[in-house]
Amino acid sequence: MTYGNIFLALGDPTRRSVLEALRHQPMTVGMLAKQMPVSRPAVSQHLKILKEAELVTVTPKGASNEYALNRKGLDEIRAWLDSMWDDSLEAFKAHVDQKPENNN
Amino acid sequence: MTYGNIFLALGDPTRRSVLEALRHQPMTVGMLAKQMPVSRPAVSQHLKILKEAELVTVTPKGASNEYALNRKGLDEIRAWLDSMWDDSLEAFKAHVDQKPENNN
DNA sequence: TTTATTGGTAAGTCATGACTTACGGTAATA
DNA sequence: TATTACCGTAAGTCATGACTTACCAATAAA
């Protein structure tokens, strides 16, 4: 279950703040830490988790590392949501289609 | 931030199992607990969190309570995902549209 | 090469939360 | 009414995880 990490990553408010900051433009760790209420190591640890969940990407820029949004992780969440509704509609359809005969 | 509770709720694998079980049909607490590796009180506590996140609804059925999927919570997640992409596209558009003049 | 900037990691603390058993309260049944 | 099923909550335990400071590696500048 690959989206397990993703939901876990999105469960933390600080990590969501990081993602929401990265919506507007890619940022380095220092830039992110400066506008957040936690320390730089904390941000670094969060970024590690976000990276493993494929919610962000890293590209080294000299001495600093630039982080950007990664579409992949968010797409998986969307797929999970879609699957929830597919199955739900299936169940509804089965409910509508049910007939007294042929229920083996 | 209303989706805070929702992401928190979805972060737990047991709660996701509950939701995925409810995709197919509404179920009582006992039915859910029977097909899960945790105790009934644990399921009950999870359902409380899912209910507060508007991911499930409850309807009393005599002595038992029937839980069903609630579209509302999942829709909010979808809206959050959409907002991420809207802003991301905005940023991309701003990047493409940028010209040497008029950058005040 | 020395010095400063950037950032990842280690180690430790502390809060939170995911379980358990025990209990009480309500609705169906005998 | 007495009994049985169903379920929510209280209390307590234990693991996890979100922080901190301290340290180390790598790049950029003096």
Coordinates of C-alpha atoms (C1' of nucleotides) in Angstrom, one line a residue:
Chain A
M1 CA 0.0 0.0 0.0
T2 CA 1.9 2.9 -1.4
Y3 CA -0.5 5.7 -0.3
G4 CA 0.0 4.7 3.3
N5 CA 3.1 6.9 3.5
I6 CA 1.4 9.7 1.6
F7 CA -1.6 9.9 4.0
L8 CA 0.8 9.7 6.9
A9 CA 2.9 12.5 5.5
L10 CA -0.2 14.7 4.9
G11 CA -1.5 14.0 8.4
D12 CA 1.0 16.4 9.9
P13 CA 0.1 20.1 9.8
T14 CA 3.7 21.3 9.5
R15 CA 4.3 19.1 6.5
R16 CA 1.1 20.5 4.9
S17 CA 2.4 24.0 5.5
V18 CA 5.6 23.0 3.7
L19 CA 3.6 21.7 0.7
E20 CA 1.4 24.8 0.6
A21 CA 4.5 27.0 0.7
L22 CA 6.0 25.0 -2.2
R23 CA 2.8 25.6 -4.3
H24 CA 4.0 29.1 -5.2
Q25 CA 7.6 28.3 -6.0
P26 CA 10.4 25.9 -5.3
M27 CA 12.3 26.8 -2.1
T28 CA 15.5 25.8 -0.2
V29 CA 15.4 24.3 3.2
G30 CA 16.6 27.5 4.8
M31 CA 13.9 29.6 3.1
L32 CA 11.3 27.2 4.3
A33 CA 12.6 27.1 7.8
K34 CA 12.7 30.9 8.0
Q35 CA 8.9 31.2 7.4
M36 CA 7.9 28.3 9.7
P37 CA 7.6 28.1 13.5
V38 CA 10.0 25.1 13.8
S39 CA 13.7 24.7 13.5
R40 CA 15.6 24.0 10.3
P41 CA 16.4 20.3 11.3
A42 CA 12.7 19.8 11.9
V43 CA 12.0 21.1 8.4
S44 CA 14.7 18.8 7.0
Q45 CA 13.2 15.8 8.7
H46 CA 9.8 16.7 7.3
L47 CA 11.2 17.1 3.8
K48 CA 12.7 13.6 4.0
I49 CA 9.3 12.2 4.8
L50 CA 7.6 14.2 2.0
K51 CA 10.3 13.1 -0.4
E52 CA 9.8 9.4 0.5
A53 CA 6.1 9.9 -0.1
E54 CA 6.9 11.4 -3.5
L55 CA 5.2 14.6 -2.6
V56 CA 8.3 16.7 -3.2
T57 CA 11.5 16.5 -5.3
V58 CA 15.0 17.7 -4.6
T59 CA 17.5 19.3 -6.9
P60 CA 20.9 20.3 -5.6
K61 CA 21.7 23.9 -6.3
G62 CA 25.3 24.3 -5.2
A63 CA 25.5 24.2 -1.5
S64 CA 21.7 24.4 -1.1
N65 CA 19.0 22.0 -2.0
E66 CA 15.9 23.2 -3.7
Y67 CA 12.6 21.4 -3.0
A68 CA 9.6 21.5 -5.3
L69 CA 6.2 19.9 -5.4
N70 CA 6.0 16.4 -6.9
R71 CA 2.7 15.7 -8.7
K72 CA 3.1 11.9 -8.2
G73 CA 2.1 11.7 -4.6
L74 CA -0.9 13.9 -4.9
D75 CA -2.0 11.9 -8.0
E76 CA -2.0 8.8 -5.9
I77 CA -4.3 10.4 -3.3
R78 CA -6.6 11.3 -6.1
A79 CA -6.6 7.8 -7.4
W80 CA -7.5 6.5 -4.0
L81 CA -10.4 8.9 -3.8
D82 CA -11.6 7.8 -7.2
S83 CA -11.4 4.2 -6.2
M84 CA -13.5 4.9 -3.2
W85 CA -16.3 6.3 -5.4
D86 CA -16.0 3.6 -8.0
D87 CA -16.6 1.0 -5.5
S88 CA -19.3 3.0 -3.8
L89 CA -21.1 3.4 -7.1
E90 CA -20.6 -0.3 -7.8
A91 CA -22.3 -1.1 -4.5
F92 CA -25.1 1.3 -5.3
K93 CA -25.5 -0.2 -8.8
A94 CA -25.6 -3.7 -7.3
H95 CA -28.3 -2.5 -4.9
V96 CA -30.4 -1.1 -7.7
D97 CA -29.9 -4.1 -10.0
Q98 CA -30.7 -6.7 -7.4
K99 CA -33.5 -9.0 -8.4
P100 CA -35.2 -11.8 -6.5
E101 CA -33.8 -14.5 -8.8
N102 CA -30.2 -15.6 -9.6
N103 CA -28.5 -14.5 -6.4
N104 CA -25.8 -17.2 -6.2
Chain B
M1 CA -8.5 24.4 8.8
T2 CA -11.2 21.8 8.4
Y3 CA -9.3 19.3 6.4
G4 CA -6.7 19.0 9.2
N5 CA -8.9 16.4 11.0
I6 CA -9.6 14.6 7.7
F7 CA -5.9 14.1 6.8
L8 CA -5.3 13.1 10.4
A9 CA -8.1 10.6 10.2
L10 CA -6.9 9.2 6.9
G11 CA -3.3 8.9 8.3
D12 CA -4.1 5.8 10.3
P13 CA -4.2 2.5 8.4
T14 CA -6.9 0.9 10.5
R15 CA -9.2 3.8 9.8
R16 CA -8.5 3.5 6.1
S17 CA -9.4 -0.2 6.4
V18 CA -12.7 0.8 8.0
L19 CA -13.5 3.2 5.2
E20 CA -12.5 0.7 2.5
A21 CA -14.8 -1.8 4.2
L22 CA -17.7 0.7 4.1
R23 CA -17.2 1.2 0.4
H24 CA -19.2 -1.9 -0.3
Q25 CA -22.0 -1.5 2.1
P26 CA -23.0 0.2 5.4
M27 CA -22.0 -1.9 8.5
T28 CA -22.5 -2.0 12.2
V29 CA -19.6 -1.6 14.7
G30 CA -19.7 -5.3 15.5
M31 CA -19.5 -6.3 11.8
L32 CA -16.6 -4.1 11.3
A33 CA -14.8 -5.3 14.4
K34 CA -15.3 -8.9 13.4
Q35 CA -13.3 -8.5 10.2
M36 CA -10.5 -6.3 11.6
P37 CA -7.5 -7.2 13.7
V38 CA -8.3 -4.9 16.6
S39 CA -10.9 -4.9 19.3
R40 CA -14.4 -3.5 19.1
P41 CA -13.7 -0.6 21.4
A42 CA -10.8 0.3 19.1
V43 CA -13.1 0.3 16.1
S44 CA -15.6 2.4 18.0
Q45 CA -12.9 5.0 18.8
H46 CA -11.8 5.1 15.2
L47 CA -15.4 5.6 14.0
K48 CA -15.7 8.5 16.4
I49 CA -12.7 10.2 14.7
L50 CA -14.0 9.3 11.3
K51 CA -17.4 10.8 12.1
E52 CA -15.9 14.0 13.4
A53 CA -13.9 14.3 10.2
E54 CA -17.2 13.8 8.3
L55 CA -15.9 10.7 6.6
V56 CA -18.7 8.5 7.9
T57 CA -22.3 8.9 9.1
V58 CA -24.2 7.0 11.8
T59 CA -27.8 5.9 11.8
P60 CA -29.2 4.0 14.8
K61 CA -30.8 0.7 13.8
G62 CA -32.4 -0.5 17.0
A63 CA -29.7 -1.6 19.4
S64 CA -27.0 -1.4 16.8
N65 CA -25.5 1.6 15.0
E66 CA -25.0 1.5 11.2
Y67 CA -22.1 3.4 9.8
A68 CA -21.8 4.5 6.2
L69 CA -19.4 6.5 4.0
N70 CA -19.9 10.2 4.0
R71 CA -19.0 12.0 0.8
K72 CA -18.4 15.3 2.5
G73 CA -15.0 14.6 4.0
L74 CA -13.6 13.0 0.9
D75 CA -14.9 15.9 -1.2
E76 CA -12.9 18.3 1.0
I77 CA -9.7 16.3 0.4
R78 CA -10.4 16.6 -3.3
A79 CA -10.9 20.3 -3.0
W80 CA -7.6 20.6 -1.2
L81 CA -5.9 18.7 -4.0
D82 CA -7.5 20.9 -6.6
S83 CA -6.3 24.0 -4.8
M84 CA -2.8 22.7 -4.8
W85 CA -2.9 22.4 -8.5
D86 CA -4.6 25.7 -9.1
D87 CA -1.9 27.5 -7.3
S88 CA 0.8 25.4 -8.9
L89 CA -0.5 26.2 -12.4
E90 CA -0.8 29.9 -11.4
A91 CA 2.9 29.8 -10.4
F92 CA 3.8 28.1 -13.6
K93 CA 1.7 30.6 -15.6
A94 CA 3.4 33.5 -13.8
H95 CA 6.8 31.9 -14.7
V96 CA 5.9 31.6 -18.4
D97 CA 4.3 35.0 -18.6
Q98 CA 7.2 36.9 -16.9
K99 CA 8.7 39.6 -19.0
P100 CA 11.7 41.8 -18.4
E101 CA 9.5 44.9 -18.0
N102 CA 6.8 45.8 -15.5
N103 CA 7.9 43.6 -12.6
N104 CA 6.8 45.8 -9.7
Chain C
dT1 C1' 43.5 26.9 2.5
dT2 C1' 40.7 29.0 5.8
dT3 C1' 36.0 30.6 6.8
dA4 C1' 31.2 30.9 6.3
dT5 C1' 26.8 29.0 4.5
dT6 C1' 23.8 25.3 3.8
dG7 C1' 21.7 21.2 5.2
dG8 C1' 21.4 16.2 6.6
dT9 C1' 21.8 13.2 10.7
dA10 C1' 22.3 11.5 15.7
dA11 C1' 20.6 11.5 20.2
dG12 C1' 17.4 12.6 23.5
dT13 C1' 12.9 14.6 25.4
dC14 C1' 8.1 14.9 25.5
dA15 C1' 3.4 14.7 23.8
dT16 C1' 0.2 12.3 21.3
dG17 C1' -2.4 8.5 19.9
dA18 C1' -3.5 3.6 19.1
dC19 C1' -4.4 -0.1 21.6
dT20 C1' -6.2 -3.0 25.7
dT21 C1' -9.6 -4.4 29.6
dA22 C1' -13.4 -2.9 32.5
dC23 C1' -17.6 -0.7 33.0
dG24 C1' -22.2 1.4 32.2
dG25 C1' -26.2 2.3 29.4
dT26 C1' -29.8 1.2 26.0
dA27 C1' -32.5 -1.7 23.0
dA28 C1' -34.4 -6.4 21.7
dT29 C1' -35.7 -11.0 23.7
dA30 C1' -37.4 -14.6 26.8
Chain D
dT1 C1' -38.7 -8.2 34.7
dA2 C1' -34.5 -10.6 33.8
dT3 C1' -31.3 -11.5 30.3
dT4 C1' -28.8 -11.0 26.3
dA5 C1' -26.7 -8.4 22.5
dC6 C1' -24.8 -4.0 20.9
dC7 C1' -22.0 -0.1 21.7
dG8 C1' -19.8 4.0 23.7
dT9 C1' -16.5 5.7 27.2
dA10 C1' -13.0 5.6 31.1
dA11 C1' -8.5 4.5 32.5
dG12 C1' -4.1 2.9 31.8
dT13 C1' -0.1 1.1 28.9
dC14 C1' 3.1 1.4 25.2
dA15 C1' 4.9 2.8 20.8
dT16 C1' 5.6 6.3 17.7
dG17 C1' 6.7 10.7 16.1
dA18 C1' 7.5 15.7 16.3
dC19 C1' 10.5 18.6 18.2
dT20 C1' 15.1 20.3 20.2
dT21 C1' 20.5 20.9 20.4
dA22 C1' 24.8 19.2 18.9
dC23 C1' 27.6 17.5 15.4
dC24 C1' 29.5 16.6 10.7
dA25 C1' 29.9 16.8 5.5
dA26 C1' 30.0 19.6 1.4
dT27 C1' 30.0 23.7 -1.3
dA28 C1' 31.0 28.9 -2.0
dA29 C1' 33.7 32.8 -0.8
dA30 C1' 37.8 35.3 1.2

